[in-house]
PDB file of C-alpha atoms in Angstrom:
ATOM      1  CA  MET A   1    -127.564 206.701  19.683  1.00  0.00           C
ATOM      2  CA  ARG A   2    -126.251 204.413  22.404  1.00  0.00           C
ATOM      3  CA  TYR A   3    -126.446 200.643  22.031  1.00  0.00           C
ATOM      4  CA  ALA A   4    -125.718 198.065  24.732  1.00  0.00           C
ATOM      5  CA  CYS A   5    -125.076 194.348  24.363  1.00  0.00           C
ATOM      6  CA  VAL A   6    -126.290 192.778  27.604  1.00  0.00           C
ATOM      7  CA  PHE A   7    -125.519 189.082  27.615  1.00  0.00           C
ATOM      8  CA  ALA A   8    -124.746 186.273  30.032  1.00  0.00           C
ATOM      9  CA  HIS A   9    -121.139 185.586  29.009  1.00  0.00           C
ATOM     10  CA  PRO A  10    -118.185 187.090  27.170  1.00  0.00           C
ATOM     11  CA  ASP A  11    -118.478 185.942  23.519  1.00  0.00           C
ATOM     12  CA  ASP A  12    -122.307 185.967  23.442  1.00  0.00           C
ATOM     13  CA  GLU A  13    -122.078 189.227  21.496  1.00  0.00           C
ATOM     14  CA  MET A  14    -121.078 187.138  18.465  1.00  0.00           C
ATOM     15  CA  ARG A  15    -124.753 186.871  17.530  1.00  0.00           C
ATOM     16  CA  CYS A  16    -124.982 190.559  16.660  1.00  0.00           C
ATOM     17  CA  LEU A  17    -121.374 191.522  15.866  1.00  0.00           C
ATOM     18  CA  GLY A  18    -122.070 192.258  12.215  1.00  0.00           C
ATOM     19  CA  THR A  19    -124.843 194.653  13.156  1.00  0.00           C
ATOM     20  CA  LEU A  20    -122.548 196.278  15.716  1.00  0.00           C
ATOM     21  CA  LEU A  21    -119.956 196.818  12.999  1.00  0.00           C
ATOM     22  CA  ARG A  22    -122.519 198.674  10.925  1.00  0.00           C
ATOM     23  CA  LEU A  23    -123.626 200.744  13.903  1.00  0.00           C
ATOM     24  CA  HIS A  24    -120.039 201.619  14.762  1.00  0.00           C
ATOM     25  CA  GLU A  25    -119.412 202.762  11.194  1.00  0.00           C
ATOM     26  CA  GLN A  26    -122.383 205.093  11.540  1.00  0.00           C
ATOM     27  CA  GLY A  27    -120.919 206.670  14.670  1.00  0.00           C
ATOM     28  CA  HIS A  28    -123.198 205.168  17.299  1.00  0.00           C
ATOM     29  CA  GLU A  29    -121.892 204.451  20.823  1.00  0.00           C
ATOM     30  CA  ILE A  30    -121.654 200.831  21.953  1.00  0.00           C
ATOM     31  CA  ALA A  31    -121.236 199.202  25.359  1.00  0.00           C
ATOM     32  CA  PHE A  32    -120.776 195.575  26.359  1.00  0.00           C
ATOM     33  CA  VAL A  33    -122.237 194.173  29.585  1.00  0.00           C
ATOM     34  CA  THR A  34    -122.031 190.575  30.778  1.00  0.00           C
ATOM     35  CA  LEU A  35    -123.745 189.198  33.838  1.00  0.00           C
ATOM     36  CA  THR A  36    -121.025 186.587  34.397  1.00  0.00           C
ATOM     37  CA  GLY A  37    -117.333 186.521  33.649  1.00  0.00           C
ATOM     38  CA  GLY A  38    -117.583 183.091  32.023  1.00  0.00           C
ATOM     39  CA  ASP A  39    -115.636 181.417  34.811  1.00  0.00           C
ATOM     40  CA  LYS A  40    -116.711 177.893  33.782  1.00  0.00           C
ATOM     41  CA  GLY A  41    -115.807 178.403  30.136  1.00  0.00           C
ATOM     42  CA  LEU A  42    -112.333 176.850  30.205  1.00  0.00           C
ATOM     43  CA  PRO A  43    -111.251 173.294  31.085  1.00  0.00           C
ATOM     44  CA  PHE A  44    -109.011 174.415  33.936  1.00  0.00           C
ATOM     45  CA  SER A  45    -108.874 172.571  37.234  1.00  0.00           C
ATOM     46  CA  GLY A  46    -107.459 173.568  40.566  1.00  0.00           C
ATOM     47  CA  PRO A  47    -108.236 176.062  43.325  1.00  0.00           C
ATOM     48  CA  ASP A  48    -107.789 179.135  41.112  1.00  0.00           C
ATOM     49  CA  SER A  49    -109.294 177.724  37.915  1.00  0.00           C
ATOM     50  CA  HIS A  50    -112.312 180.025  37.865  1.00  0.00           C
ATOM     51  CA  GLU A  51    -110.224 183.134  38.489  1.00  0.00           C
ATOM     52  CA  ARG A  52    -107.856 182.129  35.687  1.00  0.00           C
ATOM     53  CA  ALA A  53    -110.745 181.603  33.284  1.00  0.00           C
ATOM     54  CA  VAL A  54    -112.243 185.003  34.098  1.00  0.00           C
ATOM     55  CA  ALA A  55    -108.869 186.687  33.590  1.00  0.00           C
ATOM     56  CA  VAL A  56    -108.391 185.070  30.176  1.00  0.00           C
ATOM     57  CA  ARG A  57    -111.893 185.851  29.023  1.00  0.00           C
ATOM     58  CA  GLU A  58    -111.803 189.438  30.234  1.00  0.00           C
ATOM     59  CA  VAL A  59    -108.756 190.127  28.072  1.00  0.00           C
ATOM     60  CA  GLU A  60    -110.635 188.674  25.109  1.00  0.00           C
ATOM     61  CA  ILE A  61    -113.834 190.668  25.562  1.00  0.00           C
ATOM     62  CA  GLN A  62    -111.899 193.848  26.328  1.00  0.00           C
ATOM     63  CA  THR A  63    -110.068 193.398  23.022  1.00  0.00           C
ATOM     64  CA  VAL A  64    -113.388 193.087  21.202  1.00  0.00           C
ATOM     65  CA  ALA A  65    -114.744 196.132  23.022  1.00  0.00           C
ATOM     66  CA  LYS A  66    -111.685 198.145  22.025  1.00  0.00           C
ATOM     67  CA  ALA A  67    -112.474 197.477  18.356  1.00  0.00           C
ATOM     68  CA  PHE A  68    -115.712 199.387  18.893  1.00  0.00           C
ATOM     69  CA  ASP A  69    -114.240 202.082  21.168  1.00  0.00           C
ATOM     70  CA  ALA A  70    -116.622 200.595  23.709  1.00  0.00           C
ATOM     71  CA  THR A  71    -116.761 200.096  27.457  1.00  0.00           C
ATOM     72  CA  TYR A  72    -117.094 196.667  29.063  1.00  0.00           C
ATOM     73  CA  LEU A  73    -118.802 196.021  32.395  1.00  0.00           C
ATOM     74  CA  CYS A  74    -119.227 192.682  34.175  1.00  0.00           C
ATOM     75  CA  LEU A  75    -121.663 192.047  37.012  1.00  0.00           C
ATOM     76  CA  GLY A  76    -119.517 189.158  38.245  1.00  0.00           C
ATOM     77  CA  ARG A  77    -122.155 186.489  38.771  1.00  0.00           C
ATOM     78  CA  GLU A  78    -121.205 182.801  38.698  1.00  0.00           C
ATOM     79  CA  ASP A  79    -121.209 181.164  35.286  1.00  0.00           C
ATOM     80  CA  GLY A  80    -123.803 178.397  35.090  1.00  0.00           C
ATOM     81  CA  PHE A  81    -125.479 179.451  38.336  1.00  0.00           C
ATOM     82  CA  LEU A  82    -127.104 182.709  37.293  1.00  0.00           C
ATOM     83  CA  TYR A  83    -130.322 183.388  39.176  1.00  0.00           C
ATOM     84  CA  ASP A  84    -132.840 186.154  38.610  1.00  0.00           C
ATOM     85  CA  ASP A  85    -132.862 187.340  42.184  1.00  0.00           C
ATOM     86  CA  GLU A  86    -133.208 190.668  43.972  1.00  0.00           C
ATOM     87  CA  SER A  87    -129.463 191.303  44.056  1.00  0.00           C
ATOM     88  CA  LEU A  88    -129.072 190.762  40.313  1.00  0.00           C
ATOM     89  CA  ARG A  89    -131.924 193.110  39.520  1.00  0.00           C
ATOM     90  CA  HIS A  90    -130.564 195.853  41.760  1.00  0.00           C
ATOM     91  CA  ASP A  91    -127.172 195.599  40.074  1.00  0.00           C
ATOM     92  CA  LEU A  92    -128.662 195.434  36.594  1.00  0.00           C
ATOM     93  CA  ILE A  93    -130.799 198.539  37.089  1.00  0.00           C
ATOM     94  CA  ALA A  94    -127.753 200.477  38.296  1.00  0.00           C
ATOM     95  CA  THR A  95    -125.620 199.201  35.413  1.00  0.00           C
ATOM     96  CA  LEU A  96    -128.218 200.002  32.755  1.00  0.00           C
ATOM     97  CA  ARG A  97    -128.522 203.491  34.184  1.00  0.00           C
ATOM     98  CA  GLN A  98    -124.764 203.901  34.001  1.00  0.00           C
ATOM     99  CA  VAL A  99    -124.641 202.747  30.374  1.00  0.00           C
ATOM    100  CA  ASN A 100    -127.903 204.562  29.531  1.00  0.00           C
ATOM    101  CA  PRO A 101    -128.610 202.807  26.211  1.00  0.00           C
ATOM    102  CA  ASP A 102    -131.291 203.728  23.738  1.00  0.00           C
ATOM    103  CA  VAL A 103    -131.331 200.149  22.428  1.00  0.00           C
ATOM    104  CA  ILE A 104    -130.335 196.847  24.038  1.00  0.00           C
ATOM    105  CA  PHE A 105    -129.379 193.592  22.326  1.00  0.00           C
ATOM    106  CA  THR A 106    -129.899 190.567  24.551  1.00  0.00           C
ATOM    107  CA  HIS A 107    -130.748 186.869  24.496  1.00  0.00           C
ATOM    108  CA  TRP A 108    -134.017 185.353  23.356  1.00  0.00           C
ATOM    109  CA  THR A 109    -136.375 184.373  26.183  1.00  0.00           C
ATOM    110  CA  ASN A 110    -135.913 180.643  25.532  1.00  0.00           C
ATOM    111  CA  ASP A 111    -132.521 179.081  24.847  1.00  0.00           C
ATOM    112  CA  TYR A 112    -130.325 176.042  25.396  1.00  0.00           C
ATOM    113  CA  ASN A 113    -128.371 177.798  28.156  1.00  0.00           C
ATOM    114  CA  ALA A 114    -130.164 178.613  31.402  1.00  0.00           C
ATOM    115  CA  ASP A 115    -127.938 181.665  31.968  1.00  0.00           C
ATOM    116  CA  HIS A 116    -129.194 183.083  28.658  1.00  0.00           C
ATOM    117  CA  VAL A 117    -132.823 182.623  29.699  1.00  0.00           C
ATOM    118  CA  VAL A 118    -132.256 184.309  33.057  1.00  0.00           C
ATOM    119  CA  THR A 119    -130.461 187.194  31.376  1.00  0.00           C
ATOM    120  CA  ALA A 120    -133.258 187.762  28.860  1.00  0.00           C
ATOM    121  CA  LYS A 121    -135.910 187.892  31.580  1.00  0.00           C
ATOM    122  CA  ALA A 122    -133.895 190.094  33.929  1.00  0.00           C
ATOM    123  CA  VAL A 123    -132.929 192.548  31.191  1.00  0.00           C
ATOM    124  CA  THR A 124    -136.459 192.802  29.817  1.00  0.00           C
ATOM    125  CA  ASP A 125    -137.932 193.482  33.251  1.00  0.00           C
ATOM    126  CA  THR A 126    -135.311 195.828  34.659  1.00  0.00           C
ATOM    127  CA  ALA A 127    -135.136 197.939  31.499  1.00  0.00           C
ATOM    128  CA  LEU A 128    -138.602 199.233  32.369  1.00  0.00           C
ATOM    129  CA  TRP A 129    -137.387 200.470  35.735  1.00  0.00           C
ATOM    130  CA  THR A 130    -134.355 202.412  34.586  1.00  0.00           C
ATOM    131  CA  ASN A 131    -136.329 205.652  34.396  1.00  0.00           C
ATOM    132  CA  LEU A 132    -138.346 205.133  37.580  1.00  0.00           C
ATOM    133  CA  ALA A 133    -136.605 206.980  40.396  1.00  0.00           C
ATOM    134  CA  SER A 134    -138.256 204.821  43.064  1.00  0.00           C
ATOM    135  CA  PHE A 135    -136.055 201.921  41.944  1.00  0.00           C
ATOM    136  CA  GLU A 136    -132.404 202.179  43.039  1.00  0.00           C
ATOM    137  CA  PRO A 137    -132.869 205.798  44.233  1.00  0.00           C
ATOM    138  CA  GLN A 138    -129.143 206.152  44.957  1.00  0.00           C
ATOM    139  CA  VAL A 139    -128.489 206.063  41.188  1.00  0.00           C
ATOM    140  CA  PRO A 140    -130.078 208.866  39.124  1.00  0.00           C
ATOM    141  CA  ALA A 141    -132.868 207.593  36.895  1.00  0.00           C
ATOM    142  CA  ASN A 142    -132.567 207.796  33.125  1.00  0.00           C
ATOM    143  CA  ASP A 143    -134.965 209.900  31.064  1.00  0.00           C
ATOM    144  CA  HIS A 144    -136.150 207.031  28.853  1.00  0.00           C
ATOM    145  CA  VAL A 145    -136.748 203.286  28.749  1.00  0.00           C
ATOM    146  CA  PRO A 146    -134.373 201.408  26.418  1.00  0.00           C
ATOM    147  CA  ARG A 147    -135.827 199.479  23.522  1.00  0.00           C
ATOM    148  CA  ILE A 148    -134.854 195.814  23.167  1.00  0.00           C
ATOM    149  CA  PHE A 149    -133.978 193.419  20.353  1.00  0.00           C
ATOM    150  CA  HIS A 150    -133.469 189.692  20.986  1.00  0.00           C
ATOM    151  CA  VAL A 151    -130.675 187.974  19.054  1.00  0.00           C
ATOM    152  CA  ASP A 152    -130.970 184.741  17.109  1.00  0.00           C
ATOM    153  CA  THR A 153    -130.409 181.565  19.123  1.00  0.00           C
ATOM    154  CA  GLY A 154    -129.234 179.771  16.000  1.00  0.00           C
ATOM    155  CA  ALA A 155    -130.913 176.627  17.282  1.00  0.00           C
ATOM    156  CA  GLY A 156    -134.659 177.137  17.245  1.00  0.00           C
ATOM    157  CA  TYR A 157    -136.179 177.304  20.735  1.00  0.00           C
ATOM    158  CA  GLY A 158    -139.155 179.197  19.334  1.00  0.00           C
ATOM    159  CA  PHE A 159    -137.009 181.955  17.826  1.00  0.00           C
ATOM    160  CA  GLU A 160    -138.174 183.141  14.420  1.00  0.00           C
ATOM    161  CA  ALA A 161    -136.400 186.251  13.176  1.00  0.00           C
ATOM    162  CA  THR A 162    -138.653 189.065  11.971  1.00  0.00           C
ATOM    163  CA  HIS A 163    -136.041 191.805  11.469  1.00  0.00           C
ATOM    164  CA  PHE A 164    -132.844 191.387   9.469  1.00  0.00           C
ATOM    165  CA  VAL A 165    -129.631 193.313   8.892  1.00  0.00           C
ATOM    166  CA  GLU A 166    -127.682 192.571   5.733  1.00  0.00           C
ATOM    167  CA  LEU A 167    -123.905 192.147   6.106  1.00  0.00           C
ATOM    168  CA  THR A 168    -121.393 192.879   3.387  1.00  0.00           C
ATOM    169  CA  PRO A 169    -118.569 190.384   2.748  1.00  0.00           C
ATOM    170  CA  ASN A 170    -116.244 192.762   4.614  1.00  0.00           C
ATOM    171  CA  HIS A 171    -118.570 192.816   7.618  1.00  0.00           C
ATOM    172  CA  ALA A 172    -118.789 189.025   7.573  1.00  0.00           C
ATOM    173  CA  ALA A 173    -115.010 188.652   7.426  1.00  0.00           C
ATOM    174  CA  ARG A 174    -114.442 191.177  10.202  1.00  0.00           C
ATOM    175  CA  LYS A 175    -117.106 189.495  12.315  1.00  0.00           C
ATOM    176  CA  ALA A 176    -115.231 186.187  12.029  1.00  0.00           C
ATOM    177  CA  GLU A 177    -111.993 187.903  13.074  1.00  0.00           C
ATOM    178  CA  LEU A 178    -113.631 189.403  16.160  1.00  0.00           C
ATOM    179  CA  ILE A 179    -115.266 186.132  17.160  1.00  0.00           C
ATOM    180  CA  ARG A 180    -111.862 184.448  17.006  1.00  0.00           C
ATOM    181  CA  VAL A 181    -110.512 187.034  19.446  1.00  0.00           C
ATOM    182  CA  HIS A 182    -112.234 184.738  21.968  1.00  0.00           C
ATOM    183  CA  ALA A 183    -109.456 182.247  21.307  1.00  0.00           C
ATOM    184  CA  SER A 184    -110.088 180.277  24.499  1.00  0.00           C
ATOM    185  CA  GLN A 185    -113.621 179.487  23.359  1.00  0.00           C
ATOM    186  CA  MET A 186    -112.541 178.558  19.855  1.00  0.00           C
ATOM    187  CA  ASP A 187    -110.283 175.862  21.308  1.00  0.00           C
ATOM    188  CA  VAL A 188    -113.141 174.495  23.412  1.00  0.00           C
ATOM    189  CA  MET A 189    -115.494 174.427  20.426  1.00  0.00           C
ATOM    190  CA  ARG A 190    -112.995 172.726  18.128  1.00  0.00           C
ATOM    191  CA  HIS A 191    -112.473 170.050  20.768  1.00  0.00           C
ATOM    192  CA  LEU A 192    -116.214 169.484  21.258  1.00  0.00           C
ATOM    193  CA  ARG A 193    -117.563 169.917  17.728  1.00  0.00           C
ATOM    194  CA  GLY A 194    -114.661 169.962  15.298  1.00  0.00           C
ATOM    195  CA  HIS A 195    -115.250 173.580  14.275  1.00  0.00           C
ATOM    196  CA  ASP A 196    -115.216 176.940  16.007  1.00  0.00           C
ATOM    197  CA  TYR A 197    -117.831 179.584  16.748  1.00  0.00           C
ATOM    198  CA  ALA A 198    -116.776 181.738  13.800  1.00  0.00           C
ATOM    199  CA  ASP A 199    -117.580 178.873  11.432  1.00  0.00           C
ATOM    200  CA  GLU A 200    -120.888 178.265  13.204  1.00  0.00           C
ATOM    201  CA  MET A 201    -121.911 181.931  13.025  1.00  0.00           C
ATOM    202  CA  ALA A 202    -120.908 182.148   9.358  1.00  0.00           C
ATOM    203  CA  ASP A 203    -123.185 179.198   8.594  1.00  0.00           C
ATOM    204  CA  LEU A 204    -126.058 180.828  10.486  1.00  0.00           C
ATOM    205  CA  ASP A 205    -125.539 184.168   8.748  1.00  0.00           C
ATOM    206  CA  ARG A 206    -125.541 182.461   5.350  1.00  0.00           C
ATOM    207  CA  VAL A 207    -128.813 180.696   6.138  1.00  0.00           C
ATOM    208  CA  THR A 208    -130.319 183.960   7.385  1.00  0.00           C
ATOM    209  CA  GLY A 209    -128.982 185.833   4.377  1.00  0.00           C
ATOM    210  CA  ALA A 210    -130.636 183.362   2.034  1.00  0.00           C
ATOM    211  CA  ARG A 211    -133.993 184.595   3.288  1.00  0.00           C
ATOM    212  CA  LEU A 212    -133.074 188.033   1.914  1.00  0.00           C
ATOM    213  CA  MET A 213    -131.405 186.661  -1.215  1.00  0.00           C
ATOM    214  CA  THR A 214    -128.092 188.022   0.040  1.00  0.00           C
ATOM    215  CA  ALA A 215    -124.865 186.373   1.192  1.00  0.00           C
ATOM    216  CA  HIS A 216    -124.936 187.160   4.920  1.00  0.00           C
ATOM    217  CA  ALA A 217    -127.409 188.627   7.395  1.00  0.00           C
ATOM    218  CA  GLU A 218    -128.237 188.650  11.096  1.00  0.00           C
ATOM    219  CA  GLY A 219    -131.747 188.111  12.424  1.00  0.00           C
ATOM    220  CA  PHE A 220    -133.540 189.653  15.392  1.00  0.00           C
ATOM    221  CA  ARG A 221    -136.881 189.709  17.158  1.00  0.00           C
ATOM    222  CA  PRO A 222    -138.155 192.867  18.848  1.00  0.00           C
ATOM    223  CA  CYS A 223    -139.187 192.760  22.468  1.00  0.00           C
ATOM    224  CA  LEU A 224    -142.957 193.272  22.524  1.00  0.00           C
ATOM    225  CA  ALA A 225    -143.250 194.336  26.159  1.00  0.00           C
ATOM    226  CA  GLU A 226    -144.813 197.739  26.728  1.00  0.00           C
ATOM    227  CA  ARG A 227    -142.435 200.725  26.336  1.00  0.00           C
ATOM    228  CA  ARG A 228    -139.567 198.418  25.283  1.00  0.00           C
ATOM    229  CA  ILE A 229    -140.681 197.833  21.682  1.00  0.00           C
ATOM    230  CA  PRO A 230    -137.941 199.017  19.300  1.00  0.00           C
ATOM    231  CA  TRP A 231    -138.342 200.934  16.075  1.00  0.00           C
ATOM    232  CA  PRO A 232    -137.266 199.205  12.843  1.00  0.00           C
ATOM    233  CA  SER A 233    -134.988 202.213  12.264  1.00  0.00           C
ATOM    234  CA  ASP A 234    -133.034 201.223  15.392  1.00  0.00           C
ATOM    235  CA  LEU A 235    -131.279 198.655  13.180  1.00  0.00           C
ATOM    236  CA  PRO A 236    -128.704 199.886  10.666  1.00  0.00           C
ATOM    237  CA  GLY A 237    -128.524 199.901   6.917  1.00  0.00           C
ATOM    238  CA  ARG A 238    -130.916 198.119   4.624  1.00  0.00           C
ATOM    239  CA  LEU A 239    -133.489 196.503   6.858  1.00  0.00           C
ATOM    240  CA  THR A 240    -135.871 193.768   5.848  1.00  0.00           C
ATOM    241  CA  THR A 241    -138.721 192.647   8.067  1.00  0.00           C
ATOM    242  CA  SER A 242    -140.712 189.467   7.687  1.00  0.00           C
TER     243      SER A 242
END
């Protein structure tokens, strides 16, 4: 099957990287899509600061994508100023048709970051239109509607995981390595919080794993919108639902 991570920024895929590792081991295809290039994600200043940040972060996400033999596409919207407008939806429909996923991982519909919230809404809505030829008629319609899982916010916001994927110690270690490929963001996090994203995700995965009486796990919620509801079997390995 084909899986797509459709998130607001490079590095947001960290919330499902362990699951992606399991899917990749099983031979499934993976694609990464971000709606922004993360141009505000580095403390640069100056007339070319945003372009420099995008260049740094693209190298990082491309390196992660390479680990999964995956493609990476960016819609190029402005970080921090992402709006769910007509232009975004046109571009997102065309991009989802190009990637043609069976399953999408995206943000939860409520989150601390407004770009995440916009992404979740836009992805959920436009996924329905990917197989309707009357939308974006210049791009051939797909033959199915992708199913959607929302990833854990790690911070509440009404998210309560109902589906879980267990991670082995090797998956957990490899996940940390891939998160730290986003070296620019690790530096920012250490400066702000005294630890990096890999540490933060490891803590979350341990808490989630405790619900399964295992060391590490990732949690998800299925999208419950018509025709976008995923099957439990869309997640890999031993699955536990709550």
